[in-house]
Amino acid sequence: MQNELFFWTKFPESDQIIFGQAKADFNPDNKIIIKPFEGKIINYGISNLRIQEINLIDNQFQFLLEENKKQVELDYKNSVEQAIQAIKNNEFQKIVLSRPKYEKLSEGFNLIDYFKKLASAYPKAFVQLIYFKGSHAWIGASPELLIKLNNSNEFESVSLAGTKKSNENINWTQKEINEQAFLNQRFIELFKKHSVNKYVIEEPQTLNAGPVEHLFNKVKWRDNQFNLMQWAEKLHPTPAVGSYPYELAHKIIPKFEKYNRELYSGYWGFSGDYNLLFVNLRCAKIFSNEICFYVGAGITADSNSEKEYIETENKLKTLTQWL
């Protein structure tokens, strides 16, 4: 990963955009944190608020585009069917399977304008654009807070699962309720393991994320034992992007997906003046004339491969409708 980047960020419930430059070999108080799904955490020290012209390099995606879309769909549905059978064989209880979606960009595409559209469209999301100097960019509009430090020992997170179209006037099904129960249980297990006695899991709520809605709970706790980054590593990967049991995620997900998630479903955010990290969902990797979206769905014993594929298509609209 490159040593220098430029960033644009819009925090949830904020109408302000912060932007600047950061370097991997610089160590001030304020840092950008980037964690891939697999691999080490990288800290980029924020050096100043100067924006450089974006110069994305050409033709870096080594894949087929239009002619490969049907195969991607077939491969994804096949992986879902295999996972459902593994769940029924009691190998695990839940897995999130993802897939890429590749598109060509129009000649008039402007990355900063695209970021501003997402920032305006999703006021409750963490919207971030990171440009790795002279190479490529990542952009995302995440609804999932991984962790936030409210003060010296008060932490906040969410357990987020379940998806339905925003215009569907239907109640949450038992499948989504079961997914949510998996996530809440994960927090309870962590708190018990680390002797955290002061915690609150709030009642389920519905979070609007543009074309889709999610079922989620806010989770708050007090702890003097671990800091922001230590808790982040304990929570990553969340069951919303991993598996249940969660400790199996890095082992079983590659078995079904067979591609590199890179920054998708890792986490990114800030430490210093802003102590908060978000799971990198609803995101895309961008080169000069190509974009690769990443999207996933939670698979349980009650899943259906066709419905899960449709769910991923609905989630993709979070980003694709603003191109």
PDB file of C-alpha atoms in Angstrom:
ATOM      1  CA  MET A   1       0.000   0.000   0.000  1.00  0.00           C
ATOM      2  CA  GLN A   2       1.291   3.494  -0.843  1.00  0.00           C
ATOM      3  CA  ASN A   3       3.038   5.640   1.785  1.00  0.00           C
ATOM      4  CA  GLU A   4       1.043   8.801   1.065  1.00  0.00           C
ATOM      5  CA  LEU A   5      -2.675   9.428   0.707  1.00  0.00           C
ATOM      6  CA  PHE A   6      -5.232  12.205   0.512  1.00  0.00           C
ATOM      7  CA  PHE A   7      -8.604  11.928   2.186  1.00  0.00           C
ATOM      8  CA  TRP A   8     -12.093  13.417   2.196  1.00  0.00           C
ATOM      9  CA  THR A   9     -14.457  12.446   5.051  1.00  0.00           C
ATOM     10  CA  LYS A  10     -18.030  13.158   6.097  1.00  0.00           C
ATOM     11  CA  PHE A  11     -19.041  11.913   9.560  1.00  0.00           C
ATOM     12  CA  PRO A  12     -22.548  10.629  10.349  1.00  0.00           C
ATOM     13  CA  GLU A  13     -25.091  13.334  11.246  1.00  0.00           C
ATOM     14  CA  SER A  14     -22.680  16.041  10.076  1.00  0.00           C
ATOM     15  CA  ASP A  15     -22.866  18.431   7.131  1.00  0.00           C
ATOM     16  CA  GLN A  16     -19.142  19.186   7.234  1.00  0.00           C
ATOM     17  CA  ILE A  17     -16.430  17.575   5.112  1.00  0.00           C
ATOM     18  CA  ILE A  18     -12.884  17.291   6.445  1.00  0.00           C
ATOM     19  CA  PHE A  19     -10.011  16.659   4.052  1.00  0.00           C
ATOM     20  CA  GLY A  20      -6.259  16.523   4.034  1.00  0.00           C
ATOM     21  CA  GLN A  21      -3.038  14.636   3.476  1.00  0.00           C
ATOM     22  CA  ALA A  22      -1.498  11.783   5.468  1.00  0.00           C
ATOM     23  CA  LYS A  23       1.740   9.799   5.404  1.00  0.00           C
ATOM     24  CA  ALA A  24       2.606   6.343   6.679  1.00  0.00           C
ATOM     25  CA  ASP A  25       6.007   7.435   8.044  1.00  0.00           C
ATOM     26  CA  PHE A  26       4.622  10.397   9.994  1.00  0.00           C
ATOM     27  CA  ASN A  27       3.560  10.087  13.646  1.00  0.00           C
ATOM     28  CA  PRO A  28       1.455  13.003  14.942  1.00  0.00           C
ATOM     29  CA  ASP A  29      -1.461  12.716  17.380  1.00  0.00           C
ATOM     30  CA  ASN A  30      -4.067  12.639  14.599  1.00  0.00           C
ATOM     31  CA  LYS A  31      -4.008   9.572  12.356  1.00  0.00           C
ATOM     32  CA  ILE A  32      -6.055   7.794   9.712  1.00  0.00           C
ATOM     33  CA  ILE A  33      -6.394   4.107  10.508  1.00  0.00           C
ATOM     34  CA  ILE A  34      -6.756   1.589   7.657  1.00  0.00           C
ATOM     35  CA  LYS A  35      -7.236  -2.127   8.247  1.00  0.00           C
ATOM     36  CA  PRO A  36      -7.799  -4.582   5.365  1.00  0.00           C
ATOM     37  CA  PHE A  37     -10.025  -7.597   5.947  1.00  0.00           C
ATOM     38  CA  GLU A  38      -6.811  -9.650   6.063  1.00  0.00           C
ATOM     39  CA  GLY A  39      -3.499  -8.103   7.042  1.00  0.00           C
ATOM     40  CA  LYS A  40      -1.944  -5.517   9.311  1.00  0.00           C
ATOM     41  CA  ILE A  41      -3.298  -2.181  10.513  1.00  0.00           C
ATOM     42  CA  ILE A  42      -1.672   0.794   8.779  1.00  0.00           C
ATOM     43  CA  ASN A  43      -1.492   4.183  10.528  1.00  0.00           C
ATOM     44  CA  TYR A  44      -1.209   7.286   8.354  1.00  0.00           C
ATOM     45  CA  GLY A  45      -0.226  10.451  10.221  1.00  0.00           C
ATOM     46  CA  ILE A  46      -2.240  13.494   9.121  1.00  0.00           C
ATOM     47  CA  SER A  47       0.313  16.085   8.022  1.00  0.00           C
ATOM     48  CA  ASN A  48      -1.755  18.970   6.651  1.00  0.00           C
ATOM     49  CA  LEU A  49      -4.988  19.948   4.940  1.00  0.00           C
ATOM     50  CA  ARG A  50      -3.632  20.325   1.418  1.00  0.00           C
ATOM     51  CA  ILE A  51      -5.318  18.621  -1.512  1.00  0.00           C
ATOM     52  CA  GLN A  52      -3.340  17.447  -4.513  1.00  0.00           C
ATOM     53  CA  GLU A  53      -4.786  16.880  -7.958  1.00  0.00           C
ATOM     54  CA  ILE A  54      -6.026  13.323  -8.291  1.00  0.00           C
ATOM     55  CA  ASN A  55      -4.136  11.285 -10.882  1.00  0.00           C
ATOM     56  CA  LEU A  56      -5.468   7.744 -11.059  1.00  0.00           C
ATOM     57  CA  ILE A  57      -3.440   5.260 -13.092  1.00  0.00           C
ATOM     58  CA  ASP A  58      -4.878   3.304 -16.014  1.00  0.00           C
ATOM     59  CA  ASN A  59      -6.120  -0.232 -16.531  1.00  0.00           C
ATOM     60  CA  GLN A  60      -5.214  -1.912 -13.286  1.00  0.00           C
ATOM     61  CA  PHE A  61      -8.134  -4.315 -12.948  1.00  0.00           C
ATOM     62  CA  GLN A  62      -7.150  -7.729 -14.250  1.00  0.00           C
ATOM     63  CA  PHE A  63     -10.619  -9.045 -14.969  1.00  0.00           C
ATOM     64  CA  LEU A  64     -13.359  -9.191 -17.569  1.00  0.00           C
ATOM     65  CA  LEU A  65     -16.229  -6.734 -17.347  1.00  0.00           C
ATOM     66  CA  GLU A  66     -19.586  -7.181 -19.146  1.00  0.00           C
ATOM     67  CA  GLU A  67     -18.868 -10.698 -20.358  1.00  0.00           C
ATOM     68  CA  ASN A  68     -18.037 -11.856 -16.828  1.00  0.00           C
ATOM     69  CA  LYS A  69     -21.160 -10.612 -15.023  1.00  0.00           C
ATOM     70  CA  LYS A  70     -23.208 -13.773 -15.519  1.00  0.00           C
ATOM     71  CA  GLN A  71     -20.359 -15.932 -14.272  1.00  0.00           C
ATOM     72  CA  VAL A  72     -20.024 -13.778 -11.142  1.00  0.00           C
ATOM     73  CA  GLU A  73     -23.734 -14.286 -10.463  1.00  0.00           C
ATOM     74  CA  LEU A  74     -23.504 -18.056 -10.963  1.00  0.00           C
ATOM     75  CA  ASP A  75     -20.378 -18.342  -8.807  1.00  0.00           C
ATOM     76  CA  TYR A  76     -21.963 -16.335  -6.007  1.00  0.00           C
ATOM     77  CA  LYS A  77     -25.164 -18.366  -5.954  1.00  0.00           C
ATOM     78  CA  ASN A  78     -23.141 -21.583  -6.007  1.00  0.00           C
ATOM     79  CA  SER A  79     -21.064 -20.401  -3.035  1.00  0.00           C
ATOM     80  CA  VAL A  80     -24.247 -19.542  -1.134  1.00  0.00           C
ATOM     81  CA  GLU A  81     -25.672 -23.019  -1.779  1.00  0.00           C
ATOM     82  CA  GLN A  82     -22.454 -24.616  -0.539  1.00  0.00           C
ATOM     83  CA  ALA A  83     -22.478 -22.443   2.578  1.00  0.00           C
ATOM     84  CA  ILE A  84     -26.112 -23.276   3.350  1.00  0.00           C
ATOM     85  CA  GLN A  85     -25.263 -26.973   3.187  1.00  0.00           C
ATOM     86  CA  ALA A  86     -22.238 -26.467   5.466  1.00  0.00           C
ATOM     87  CA  ILE A  87     -24.466 -24.666   7.982  1.00  0.00           C
ATOM     88  CA  LYS A  88     -26.973 -27.527   7.867  1.00  0.00           C
ATOM     89  CA  ASN A  89     -24.023 -29.863   8.514  1.00  0.00           C
ATOM     90  CA  ASN A  90     -23.312 -27.839  11.689  1.00  0.00           C
ATOM     91  CA  GLU A  91     -19.913 -26.615  10.470  1.00  0.00           C
ATOM     92  CA  PHE A  92     -20.861 -23.061  11.527  1.00  0.00           C
ATOM     93  CA  GLN A  93     -24.032 -21.040  12.104  1.00  0.00           C
ATOM     94  CA  LYS A  94     -23.649 -18.015   9.852  1.00  0.00           C
ATOM     95  CA  ILE A  95     -21.327 -16.663   7.182  1.00  0.00           C
ATOM     96  CA  VAL A  96     -21.266 -13.442   5.181  1.00  0.00           C
ATOM     97  CA  LEU A  97     -20.404 -14.115   1.555  1.00  0.00           C
ATOM     98  CA  SER A  98     -19.422 -11.236  -0.702  1.00  0.00           C
ATOM     99  CA  ARG A  99     -18.757 -10.652  -4.357  1.00  0.00           C
ATOM    100  CA  PRO A 100     -17.285  -7.970  -6.610  1.00  0.00           C
ATOM    101  CA  LYS A 101     -19.114  -6.037  -9.314  1.00  0.00           C
ATOM    102  CA  TYR A 102     -17.065  -4.427 -12.062  1.00  0.00           C
ATOM    103  CA  GLU A 103     -18.028  -1.436 -14.179  1.00  0.00           C
ATOM    104  CA  LYS A 104     -16.461   0.954 -16.665  1.00  0.00           C
ATOM    105  CA  LEU A 105     -16.591   4.629 -15.716  1.00  0.00           C
ATOM    106  CA  SER A 106     -17.890   7.282 -18.075  1.00  0.00           C
ATOM    107  CA  GLU A 107     -15.499   9.862 -19.490  1.00  0.00           C
ATOM    108  CA  GLY A 108     -17.160  12.591 -17.455  1.00  0.00           C
ATOM    109  CA  PHE A 109     -16.793  10.807 -14.117  1.00  0.00           C
ATOM    110  CA  ASN A 110     -15.384  13.060 -11.367  1.00  0.00           C
ATOM    111  CA  LEU A 111     -14.323  11.361  -8.143  1.00  0.00           C
ATOM    112  CA  ILE A 112     -14.756  14.388  -5.881  1.00  0.00           C
ATOM    113  CA  ASP A 113     -18.235  15.051  -7.262  1.00  0.00           C
ATOM    114  CA  TYR A 114     -19.091  11.386  -6.675  1.00  0.00           C
ATOM    115  CA  PHE A 115     -17.934  11.685  -3.052  1.00  0.00           C
ATOM    116  CA  LYS A 116     -20.054  14.816  -2.553  1.00  0.00           C
ATOM    117  CA  LYS A 117     -23.132  13.041  -3.954  1.00  0.00           C
ATOM    118  CA  LEU A 118     -22.693  10.189  -1.474  1.00  0.00           C
ATOM    119  CA  ALA A 119     -22.069  12.592   1.406  1.00  0.00           C
ATOM    120  CA  SER A 120     -25.284  14.440   0.599  1.00  0.00           C
ATOM    121  CA  ALA A 121     -27.364  11.323  -0.057  1.00  0.00           C
ATOM    122  CA  TYR A 122     -26.431   9.452   3.151  1.00  0.00           C
ATOM    123  CA  PRO A 123     -26.466  11.806   6.141  1.00  0.00           C
ATOM    124  CA  LYS A 124     -26.288   8.908   8.648  1.00  0.00           C
ATOM    125  CA  ALA A 125     -23.337   7.169   6.983  1.00  0.00           C
ATOM    126  CA  PHE A 126     -19.592   7.493   7.362  1.00  0.00           C
ATOM    127  CA  VAL A 127     -18.609   8.601   3.869  1.00  0.00           C
ATOM    128  CA  GLN A 128     -14.911   8.484   3.065  1.00  0.00           C
ATOM    129  CA  LEU A 129     -12.732   8.840   0.000  1.00  0.00           C
ATOM    130  CA  ILE A 130      -9.070   7.871   0.166  1.00  0.00           C
ATOM    131  CA  TYR A 131      -6.752   8.509  -2.777  1.00  0.00           C
ATOM    132  CA  PHE A 132      -3.425   6.686  -2.710  1.00  0.00           C
ATOM    133  CA  LYS A 133      -1.082   9.098  -4.437  1.00  0.00           C
ATOM    134  CA  GLY A 134      -0.509   8.346  -8.106  1.00  0.00           C
ATOM    135  CA  SER A 135      -2.330   5.008  -7.937  1.00  0.00           C
ATOM    136  CA  HIS A 136      -5.958   4.322  -7.054  1.00  0.00           C
ATOM    137  CA  ALA A 137      -8.742   5.305  -4.683  1.00  0.00           C
ATOM    138  CA  TRP A 138     -11.251   3.713  -2.328  1.00  0.00           C
ATOM    139  CA  ILE A 139     -14.639   5.209  -1.553  1.00  0.00           C
ATOM    140  CA  GLY A 140     -17.311   4.063   0.866  1.00  0.00           C
ATOM    141  CA  ALA A 141     -20.552   5.029   2.594  1.00  0.00           C
ATOM    142  CA  SER A 142     -20.688   2.793   5.639  1.00  0.00           C
ATOM    143  CA  PRO A 143     -23.680   2.412   7.972  1.00  0.00           C
ATOM    144  CA  GLU A 144     -21.747   0.273  10.484  1.00  0.00           C
ATOM    145  CA  LEU A 145     -19.840   1.859  13.362  1.00  0.00           C
ATOM    146  CA  LEU A 146     -17.127  -0.530  14.537  1.00  0.00           C
ATOM    147  CA  ILE A 147     -16.166   1.422  17.630  1.00  0.00           C
ATOM    148  CA  LYS A 148     -16.165   4.943  19.008  1.00  0.00           C
ATOM    149  CA  LEU A 149     -14.460   6.293  22.116  1.00  0.00           C
ATOM    150  CA  ASN A 150     -16.810   8.799  23.726  1.00  0.00           C
ATOM    151  CA  ASN A 151     -14.437   9.703  26.549  1.00  0.00           C
ATOM    152  CA  SER A 152     -11.580   8.107  28.480  1.00  0.00           C
ATOM    153  CA  ASN A 153     -13.339   4.804  29.096  1.00  0.00           C
ATOM    154  CA  GLU A 154     -16.772   4.915  27.429  1.00  0.00           C
ATOM    155  CA  PHE A 155     -17.077   2.984  24.177  1.00  0.00           C
ATOM    156  CA  GLU A 156     -19.871   2.664  21.647  1.00  0.00           C
ATOM    157  CA  SER A 157     -20.531   0.247  18.810  1.00  0.00           C
ATOM    158  CA  VAL A 158     -23.440  -1.260  16.894  1.00  0.00           C
ATOM    159  CA  SER A 159     -24.570  -4.746  16.030  1.00  0.00           C
ATOM    160  CA  LEU A 160     -25.983  -4.505  12.528  1.00  0.00           C
ATOM    161  CA  ALA A 161     -27.625  -7.205  10.429  1.00  0.00           C
ATOM    162  CA  GLY A 162     -30.707  -7.798   8.363  1.00  0.00           C
ATOM    163  CA  THR A 163     -31.459  -5.949   5.144  1.00  0.00           C
ATOM    164  CA  LYS A 164     -34.624  -5.049   3.274  1.00  0.00           C
ATOM    165  CA  LYS A 165     -35.507  -2.548   0.557  1.00  0.00           C
ATOM    166  CA  SER A 166     -36.416   0.852   1.952  1.00  0.00           C
ATOM    167  CA  ASN A 167     -39.681   0.999   0.025  1.00  0.00           C
ATOM    168  CA  GLU A 168     -40.901  -2.389   1.296  1.00  0.00           C
ATOM    169  CA  ASN A 169     -43.690  -1.907   3.814  1.00  0.00           C
ATOM    170  CA  ILE A 170     -43.037  -5.227   5.558  1.00  0.00           C
ATOM    171  CA  ASN A 171     -41.876  -6.298   8.993  1.00  0.00           C
ATOM    172  CA  TRP A 172     -38.515  -7.869   9.686  1.00  0.00           C
ATOM    173  CA  THR A 173     -38.621 -11.633   9.105  1.00  0.00           C
ATOM    174  CA  GLN A 174     -37.435 -14.313  11.493  1.00  0.00           C
ATOM    175  CA  LYS A 175     -34.277 -14.694   9.387  1.00  0.00           C
ATOM    176  CA  GLU A 176     -33.211 -11.080  10.023  1.00  0.00           C
ATOM    177  CA  ILE A 177     -34.169 -11.330  13.698  1.00  0.00           C
ATOM    178  CA  ASN A 178     -32.028 -14.466  14.027  1.00  0.00           C
ATOM    179  CA  GLU A 179     -29.085 -12.726  12.329  1.00  0.00           C
ATOM    180  CA  GLN A 180     -29.399  -9.859  14.777  1.00  0.00           C
ATOM    181  CA  ALA A 181     -29.397 -12.273  17.720  1.00  0.00           C
ATOM    182  CA  PHE A 182     -26.068 -13.671  16.506  1.00  0.00           C
ATOM    183  CA  LEU A 183     -24.529 -10.210  16.607  1.00  0.00           C
ATOM    184  CA  ASN A 184     -25.804  -9.292  20.056  1.00  0.00           C
ATOM    185  CA  GLN A 185     -24.551 -12.602  21.419  1.00  0.00           C
ATOM    186  CA  ARG A 186     -21.083 -11.800  20.150  1.00  0.00           C
ATOM    187  CA  PHE A 187     -20.918  -8.671  22.333  1.00  0.00           C
ATOM    188  CA  ILE A 188     -22.191 -10.556  25.373  1.00  0.00           C
ATOM    189  CA  GLU A 189     -19.519 -13.227  24.897  1.00  0.00           C
ATOM    190  CA  LEU A 190     -16.761 -10.609  24.551  1.00  0.00           C
ATOM    191  CA  PHE A 191     -17.908  -8.699  27.609  1.00  0.00           C
ATOM    192  CA  LYS A 192     -18.036 -11.874  29.686  1.00  0.00           C
ATOM    193  CA  LYS A 193     -14.582 -12.948  28.469  1.00  0.00           C
ATOM    194  CA  HIS A 194     -12.995  -9.610  29.386  1.00  0.00           C
ATOM    195  CA  SER A 195     -14.932  -9.009  32.631  1.00  0.00           C
ATOM    196  CA  VAL A 196     -16.882  -6.016  31.304  1.00  0.00           C
ATOM    197  CA  ASN A 197     -19.842  -5.658  33.630  1.00  0.00           C
ATOM    198  CA  LYS A 198     -21.121  -2.202  32.708  1.00  0.00           C
ATOM    199  CA  TYR A 199     -22.745  -2.430  29.304  1.00  0.00           C
ATOM    200  CA  VAL A 200     -26.063  -1.692  27.610  1.00  0.00           C
ATOM    201  CA  ILE A 201     -27.484  -3.266  24.456  1.00  0.00           C
ATOM    202  CA  GLU A 202     -30.314  -0.998  23.368  1.00  0.00           C
ATOM    203  CA  GLU A 203     -33.547  -2.110  21.734  1.00  0.00           C
ATOM    204  CA  PRO A 204     -33.418  -2.924  17.996  1.00  0.00           C
ATOM    205  CA  GLN A 205     -33.882  -0.033  15.597  1.00  0.00           C
ATOM    206  CA  THR A 206     -34.136   0.374  11.840  1.00  0.00           C
ATOM    207  CA  LEU A 207     -31.374   2.294  10.084  1.00  0.00           C
ATOM    208  CA  ASN A 208     -32.121   3.820   6.689  1.00  0.00           C
ATOM    209  CA  ALA A 209     -29.203   3.483   4.271  1.00  0.00           C
ATOM    210  CA  GLY A 210     -30.746   4.856   1.093  1.00  0.00           C
ATOM    211  CA  PRO A 211     -32.107   2.016  -1.056  1.00  0.00           C
ATOM    212  CA  VAL A 212     -31.953  -0.444   1.858  1.00  0.00           C
ATOM    213  CA  GLU A 213     -32.659  -0.533   5.581  1.00  0.00           C
ATOM    214  CA  HIS A 214     -30.846  -2.448   8.315  1.00  0.00           C
ATOM    215  CA  LEU A 215     -31.815  -3.825  11.694  1.00  0.00           C
ATOM    216  CA  PHE A 216     -29.350  -2.760  14.388  1.00  0.00           C
ATOM    217  CA  ASN A 217     -28.727  -2.272  18.108  1.00  0.00           C
ATOM    218  CA  LYS A 218     -26.552   0.345  19.752  1.00  0.00           C
ATOM    219  CA  VAL A 219     -24.096  -1.127  22.257  1.00  0.00           C
ATOM    220  CA  LYS A 220     -22.371   0.951  24.941  1.00  0.00           C
ATOM    221  CA  TRP A 221     -19.911  -0.082  27.626  1.00  0.00           C
ATOM    222  CA  ARG A 222     -17.292   1.186  30.064  1.00  0.00           C
ATOM    223  CA  ASP A 223     -13.808  -0.317  30.265  1.00  0.00           C
ATOM    224  CA  ASN A 224     -10.420   0.762  31.625  1.00  0.00           C
ATOM    225  CA  GLN A 225      -8.598  -2.346  30.442  1.00  0.00           C
ATOM    226  CA  PHE A 226      -8.361  -1.856  26.645  1.00  0.00           C
ATOM    227  CA  ASN A 227      -7.982   1.150  24.350  1.00  0.00           C
ATOM    228  CA  LEU A 228      -9.713   2.003  21.059  1.00  0.00           C
ATOM    229  CA  MET A 229      -7.446  -0.054  18.803  1.00  0.00           C
ATOM    230  CA  GLN A 230      -7.406  -3.051  21.135  1.00  0.00           C
ATOM    231  CA  TRP A 231     -11.195  -3.157  21.172  1.00  0.00           C
ATOM    232  CA  ALA A 232     -11.262  -2.683  17.378  1.00  0.00           C
ATOM    233  CA  GLU A 233      -9.159  -5.800  16.897  1.00  0.00           C
ATOM    234  CA  LYS A 234     -11.383  -7.767  19.260  1.00  0.00           C
ATOM    235  CA  LEU A 235     -14.476  -6.735  17.287  1.00  0.00           C
ATOM    236  CA  HIS A 236     -12.994  -7.277  13.810  1.00  0.00           C
ATOM    237  CA  PRO A 237     -14.335  -8.899  11.735  1.00  0.00           C
ATOM    238  CA  THR A 238     -17.854  -8.246  12.940  1.00  0.00           C
ATOM    239  CA  PRO A 239     -20.448 -10.948  12.250  1.00  0.00           C
ATOM    240  CA  ALA A 240     -22.017  -8.498   9.791  1.00  0.00           C
ATOM    241  CA  VAL A 241     -19.023  -9.137   7.502  1.00  0.00           C
ATOM    242  CA  GLY A 242     -17.618 -12.351   8.964  1.00  0.00           C
ATOM    243  CA  SER A 243     -19.148 -15.448  10.464  1.00  0.00           C
ATOM    244  CA  TYR A 244     -20.602 -17.023  13.565  1.00  0.00           C
ATOM    245  CA  PRO A 245     -18.712 -18.423  15.380  1.00  0.00           C
ATOM    246  CA  TYR A 246     -16.743 -15.266  14.614  1.00  0.00           C
ATOM    247  CA  GLU A 247     -13.307 -16.793  15.210  1.00  0.00           C
ATOM    248  CA  LEU A 248     -13.792 -18.957  12.094  1.00  0.00           C
ATOM    249  CA  ALA A 249     -14.223 -16.029   9.696  1.00  0.00           C
ATOM    250  CA  HIS A 250     -10.681 -15.839   8.313  1.00  0.00           C
ATOM    251  CA  LYS A 251     -10.595 -19.603   7.863  1.00  0.00           C
ATOM    252  CA  ILE A 252     -13.911 -20.317   6.182  1.00  0.00           C
ATOM    253  CA  ILE A 253     -14.670 -17.176   4.137  1.00  0.00           C
ATOM    254  CA  PRO A 254     -11.795 -17.662   1.626  1.00  0.00           C
ATOM    255  CA  LYS A 255     -12.955 -21.259   1.165  1.00  0.00           C
ATOM    256  CA  PHE A 256     -16.218 -20.020  -0.347  1.00  0.00           C
ATOM    257  CA  GLU A 257     -15.297 -16.646  -1.879  1.00  0.00           C
ATOM    258  CA  LYS A 258     -11.939 -17.370  -3.552  1.00  0.00           C
ATOM    259  CA  TYR A 259     -11.007 -13.701  -4.094  1.00  0.00           C
ATOM    260  CA  ASN A 260      -9.182 -11.004  -2.125  1.00  0.00           C
ATOM    261  CA  ARG A 261     -11.513  -8.604  -0.296  1.00  0.00           C
ATOM    262  CA  GLU A 262      -8.672  -6.079   0.187  1.00  0.00           C
ATOM    263  CA  LEU A 263     -10.093  -3.107   2.129  1.00  0.00           C
ATOM    264  CA  TYR A 264     -13.694  -4.265   1.803  1.00  0.00           C
ATOM    265  CA  SER A 265     -15.035  -5.391   5.216  1.00  0.00           C
ATOM    266  CA  GLY A 266     -11.901  -4.208   6.963  1.00  0.00           C
ATOM    267  CA  TYR A 267     -12.200  -0.947   8.862  1.00  0.00           C
ATOM    268  CA  TRP A 268     -11.069   2.646   8.593  1.00  0.00           C
ATOM    269  CA  GLY A 269     -11.423   5.874  10.527  1.00  0.00           C
ATOM    270  CA  PHE A 270      -9.475   8.183  12.810  1.00  0.00           C
ATOM    271  CA  SER A 271      -7.626   8.359  16.104  1.00  0.00           C
ATOM    272  CA  GLY A 272      -6.690  11.568  17.873  1.00  0.00           C
ATOM    273  CA  ASP A 273      -9.251  14.369  17.798  1.00  0.00           C
ATOM    274  CA  TYR A 274     -11.731  11.893  16.278  1.00  0.00           C
ATOM    275  CA  ASN A 275     -11.662   8.456  17.902  1.00  0.00           C
ATOM    276  CA  LEU A 276     -13.951   6.363  15.750  1.00  0.00           C
ATOM    277  CA  LEU A 277     -13.666   3.524  13.268  1.00  0.00           C
ATOM    278  CA  PHE A 278     -16.196   2.209  10.756  1.00  0.00           C
ATOM    279  CA  VAL A 279     -16.475  -1.146   9.032  1.00  0.00           C
ATOM    280  CA  ASN A 280     -15.679  -0.565   5.363  1.00  0.00           C
ATOM    281  CA  LEU A 281     -19.021  -1.498   3.796  1.00  0.00           C
ATOM    282  CA  ARG A 282     -20.777  -0.142   0.678  1.00  0.00           C
ATOM    283  CA  CYS A 283     -17.402   0.560  -0.850  1.00  0.00           C
ATOM    284  CA  ALA A 284     -15.542   0.485  -4.146  1.00  0.00           C
ATOM    285  CA  LYS A 285     -11.996   0.522  -5.484  1.00  0.00           C
ATOM    286  CA  ILE A 286     -11.427   2.986  -8.326  1.00  0.00           C
ATOM    287  CA  PHE A 287      -8.824   3.365 -11.057  1.00  0.00           C
ATOM    288  CA  SER A 288      -8.850   5.889 -13.894  1.00  0.00           C
ATOM    289  CA  ASN A 289     -11.684   4.391 -15.935  1.00  0.00           C
ATOM    290  CA  GLU A 290     -12.843   1.376 -13.925  1.00  0.00           C
ATOM    291  CA  ILE A 291     -14.591   0.791 -10.636  1.00  0.00           C
ATOM    292  CA  CYS A 292     -15.012  -2.379  -8.592  1.00  0.00           C
ATOM    293  CA  PHE A 293     -17.850  -2.490  -6.061  1.00  0.00           C
ATOM    294  CA  TYR A 294     -17.899  -4.951  -3.172  1.00  0.00           C
ATOM    295  CA  VAL A 295     -21.049  -6.286  -1.544  1.00  0.00           C
ATOM    296  CA  GLY A 296     -22.104  -9.186   0.672  1.00  0.00           C
ATOM    297  CA  ALA A 297     -25.051 -10.848   2.403  1.00  0.00           C
ATOM    298  CA  GLY A 298     -25.459 -12.868   5.586  1.00  0.00           C
ATOM    299  CA  ILE A 299     -26.082 -16.575   4.963  1.00  0.00           C
ATOM    300  CA  THR A 300     -27.916 -18.761   7.473  1.00  0.00           C
ATOM    301  CA  ALA A 301     -29.708 -22.098   7.273  1.00  0.00           C
ATOM    302  CA  ASP A 302     -32.853 -20.238   6.147  1.00  0.00           C
ATOM    303  CA  SER A 303     -31.149 -18.459   3.249  1.00  0.00           C
ATOM    304  CA  ASN A 304     -32.057 -18.742  -0.413  1.00  0.00           C
ATOM    305  CA  SER A 305     -29.344 -18.171  -3.016  1.00  0.00           C
ATOM    306  CA  GLU A 306     -31.595 -16.218  -5.389  1.00  0.00           C
ATOM    307  CA  LYS A 307     -32.868 -13.945  -2.621  1.00  0.00           C
ATOM    308  CA  GLU A 308     -29.344 -13.381  -1.291  1.00  0.00           C
ATOM    309  CA  TYR A 309     -28.140 -12.371  -4.747  1.00  0.00           C
ATOM    310  CA  ILE A 310     -31.049  -9.942  -5.076  1.00  0.00           C
ATOM    311  CA  GLU A 311     -30.157  -8.537  -1.649  1.00  0.00           C
ATOM    312  CA  THR A 312     -26.611  -7.819  -2.837  1.00  0.00           C
ATOM    313  CA  GLU A 313     -27.992  -6.117  -5.945  1.00  0.00           C
ATOM    314  CA  ASN A 314     -30.147  -3.878  -3.745  1.00  0.00           C
ATOM    315  CA  LYS A 315     -27.189  -3.001  -1.540  1.00  0.00           C
ATOM    316  CA  LEU A 316     -25.115  -2.091  -4.580  1.00  0.00           C
ATOM    317  CA  LYS A 317     -27.596   0.670  -5.435  1.00  0.00           C
ATOM    318  CA  THR A 318     -26.216   2.612  -2.457  1.00  0.00           C
ATOM    319  CA  LEU A 319     -23.233   3.449  -4.664  1.00  0.00           C
ATOM    320  CA  THR A 320     -24.198   2.636  -8.243  1.00  0.00           C
ATOM    321  CA  GLN A 321     -27.215   4.940  -8.474  1.00  0.00           C
ATOM    322  CA  TRP A 322     -24.971   7.997  -7.965  1.00  0.00           C
ATOM    323  CA  LEU A 323     -22.469   7.307 -10.745  1.00  0.00           C
TER     324      LEU A 323
END
